Structures are given as structure tokens and as C-alpha cells.
Coordinates of C-alpha atoms in Angstrom, one line a residue:
G20 CA -50.3 -78.9 89.1
E21 CA -52.1 -76.3 87.0
G22 CA -48.9 -74.3 86.4
A23 CA -47.1 -77.3 85.0
A24 CA -50.0 -78.1 82.8
A25 CA -50.1 -74.5 81.5
A26 CA -46.4 -74.5 80.9
A27 CA -46.6 -77.8 79.0
A28 CA -49.5 -76.4 77.0
A29 CA -47.5 -73.3 76.2
A30 CA -44.5 -75.4 75.2
A31 CA -46.7 -77.6 73.1
G32 CA -48.0 -74.5 71.3
E33 CA -44.4 -73.5 70.6
A34 CA -43.5 -77.0 69.4
E35 CA -46.6 -77.1 67.1
A36 CA -44.5 -75.6 64.3
E37 CA -42.6 -78.9 64.3
G38 CA -45.8 -80.5 63.0
S39 CA -47.0 -83.5 65.0
V40 CA -47.6 -81.9 68.4
R41 CA -51.3 -81.2 69.1
T42 CA -51.8 -81.5 72.8
P43 CA -49.6 -81.3 76.0
S44 CA -49.6 -85.1 76.0
D45 CA -48.3 -85.1 72.5
F46 CA -45.6 -82.6 73.5
L47 CA -44.5 -84.8 76.4
R48 CA -44.4 -87.9 74.2
S49 CA -42.4 -86.0 71.6
I50 CA -39.6 -85.0 74.1
R51 CA -39.0 -88.4 75.6
G52 CA -35.4 -89.4 74.9
R53 CA -34.5 -85.8 74.2
P54 CA -32.6 -83.2 76.2
V55 CA -34.9 -81.2 78.5
S56 CA -34.7 -78.4 81.1
V57 CA -36.9 -78.9 84.1
R58 CA -37.6 -76.0 86.5
L59 CA -38.7 -76.8 90.0
S60 CA -40.8 -74.6 92.4
S61 CA -37.6 -74.1 94.5
G62 CA -36.1 -72.3 91.5
A63 CA -33.5 -75.1 90.8
E64 CA -33.2 -76.2 87.3
Y65 CA -32.3 -79.7 86.1
R66 CA -31.0 -80.4 82.6
G67 CA -30.8 -83.9 81.2
V68 CA -32.2 -86.4 78.9
L69 CA -35.8 -87.3 79.6
A70 CA -35.9 -91.1 80.2
C71 CA -39.6 -91.4 81.1
L72 CA -42.5 -89.6 82.8
D73 CA -46.0 -90.5 84.0
G74 CA -49.4 -88.8 84.3
Y75 CA -48.4 -87.1 87.5
M76 CA -45.4 -85.5 85.7
N77 CA -43.0 -87.5 87.8
L78 CA -39.9 -87.9 85.6
A79 CA -36.7 -89.6 85.3
L80 CA -33.7 -87.9 83.8
E81 CA -30.4 -89.3 82.6
Q82 CA -27.1 -87.3 82.4
T83 CA -28.6 -84.9 84.9
E84 CA -27.0 -81.5 85.8
E85 CA -28.4 -79.3 88.6
Y86 CA -28.2 -75.5 88.2
V87 CA -29.0 -73.0 91.0
A88 CA -29.1 -69.3 90.0
G89 CA -27.7 -70.3 86.6
Q90 CA -24.6 -72.0 88.2
L91 CA -23.8 -75.7 87.8
K92 CA -24.0 -77.2 91.3
N93 CA -24.0 -81.0 90.7
K94 CA -23.9 -83.6 88.1
Y95 CA -25.9 -86.8 88.6
G96 CA -26.2 -89.9 86.5
D97 CA -29.9 -90.7 86.8
A98 CA -32.3 -88.5 88.7
F99 CA -36.0 -88.9 89.7
I100 CA -38.0 -85.7 90.0
R101 CA -41.4 -85.7 91.7
G102 CA -44.1 -84.1 89.6
N103 CA -45.6 -81.8 92.1
N104 CA -42.3 -79.9 92.3
V105 CA -42.2 -79.2 88.6
T106 CA -42.9 -75.7 87.3
Y107 CA -42.1 -76.4 83.7
I108 CA -40.4 -78.8 81.3
A109 CA -38.8 -77.4 78.2
A110 CA -37.2 -79.2 75.3
T111 CA -33.7 -78.0 74.7
K112 CA -31.6 -78.0 71.5
Q113 CA -28.8 -80.1 73.0
Q114 CA -27.4 -81.3 76.3

């Protein structure tokens, strides 16, 4: 949705200092294969390695950990997250 696009745009702006990022699409391309934090509209947060994503912001994560209220709740191998639930995606320094 619009919130996710705005969050991606804001994150792209932050990442611009790295050089090659120009648009939200560039940002999303640049974080594929890297550790990310994904916040859902429910408030849950998922951290893992971004395997792939599509134009609807559906994404697949590897080595996924689920956090609720900052507490680790579950560990999953691979996870699929439907894009309409995503509030933001942030690149993280390390998993």
C-alpha cells in the first residue's frame, strides 16, 4: 500500500548515501540477499534474509525470526509474507 511505498522511499533516501540507490525499486533490488527487518500491520516484526520479492511487495525470507513486542517468538526456515500486510522493510546490518 501507500505506507509501504512511503517507507521504502524513506529507506531508499537513507540508503542513497551508499551511492547506487536512486528509487524505491533500486533500494528493493539492492537489499535482495541481505538481512532485513519487515514490520507488519499487526505489529509483528520478521527478521531474515530477503530471498525475493515482487511488485506487490510479497516477499520470501530465509532464516526467519518472528518478534512480537521485541521478544523472539518463533524461528522459521523460509517464510512467505503477503505484501498487503507489510508496513515497512528495512535493511539491517546483520542477522
